[in-house]
Amino acid sequence: MDTVEDRKATFLELFFDLVFVYAITQIVAYVVHRHEVSAYGGAALVFAVVWWAWSQFTWVANAIDMDNRWNRVGILAATATAFFMARGVPDALDADGAPWFTVSYVLTMAIGLALYWFGLRADRGHQRALLTYFPLVVPGTLLVGAAGFVDEGARPFVYLAALVVLAMSGIAAERGAVFRIAPGHFAERHGLIVIIALGETLIAVGVASQALPRTGLVVTAIVLGVTGSLALWWAYFDWFVETTEEWLRSRSRVKRMSFARDLYTFGHYPIVYGIVAFAVALEEAVAHPDEALATVGRFGLATGFSLFLLATVAVHLRAGGVVLVERIVGSILMVVAVVLFPDLDAVVAVGLAVGLLVAVLVIERIRHHAGALRLETSDA
């Protein structure tokens, strides 16, 4: 079995992630097909539930022996049940289809929790740590299952209650418990899920432009959409991912659990969902580049842009105590622009967002080279 410190993501984990590629595609489609701002709220709620399942397996694979054949069988079984969960995403809030989502979700989580416990049977200390986590994560999971069988009007509130309990399980887990954490694995797994979300932005541009004529305006919209994806990649992978990993690595074993939870499990959800919202906006903009961006597109553009940047600010602040001023200012300017200029053509709105993001990254890098911005890690 590999040591904790040098653990890397396995091919099996990458295969497991394919299910979540499908789930993210379903989340984007959910908002696009409903074409209303309120759909972002429902999508955020369902995606938060899905995110917890993905995070659960990241913690599991971070701790258990992934070379063990029975553990591999368990991950493959979870991949199958998670596929049905992803298939049910569009129906998670609807009257008739919700059980498809919630039952498969409970099965997926049950497999993950069983793997967590039995995969650590040789590590009694880590098993004892799990006893601080299980008493809340199990009821939270069962609440998700129950959501599929309640009245449609009450269902969002049951999901919300489940998420509160699940979040509390993560908070309670640090009390007197020591979880073994592999920093490199955590950074790699979350970097991969960010790449999956960024891939969805490229897919959104491709799908929206597929049936359009190859006019100069359409090509411009495509170029801007792809450039936006590239800029988001740069905003995360230029320095942020490595610095975040080093912050986690620099912490003592006792402190790593809370840092891994805050920087990754909690902190990366808004990062990834911001990219998802941005993908919705790109699909709307590329499909109708010469028209004023619809309300659902403008909301996705402002929300996705700001949520992504502000979440990276929050993670950076939590870990190192340094405020990324440029990202805060850029987020505010994007929201103000969308509110003040609602009639901008879609291609102009996307161009404004992309230009603003690039400006933020350039100024941030200049300040770093000038010594005004500290990007290195702080002491434990």
Short mmCIF file of C-alpha atoms in Angstrom, two decimals, residues 13-23 196:
data_model
loop_
_atom_site.label_atom_id
_atom_site.label_comp_id
_atom_site.label_asym_id
_atom_site.label_seq_id
_atom_site.Cartn_x
_atom_site.Cartn_y
_atom_site.Cartn_z
CA GLU A 13 -10.95 7.26 -9.54
CA LEU A 14 -10.74 8.86 -12.97
CA PHE A 15 -13.22 6.27 -14.26
CA PHE A 16 -15.50 7.02 -11.31
CA ASP A 17 -15.33 10.73 -12.22
CA LEU A 18 -16.90 10.03 -15.61
CA VAL A 19 -20.22 9.65 -13.83
CA PHE A 20 -19.83 13.17 -12.48
CA VAL A 21 -19.00 14.47 -15.94
CA TYR A 22 -22.48 13.25 -16.80
CA ALA A 23 -23.95 14.76 -13.62
CA ILE A 196 -14.29 18.44 -15.61
#
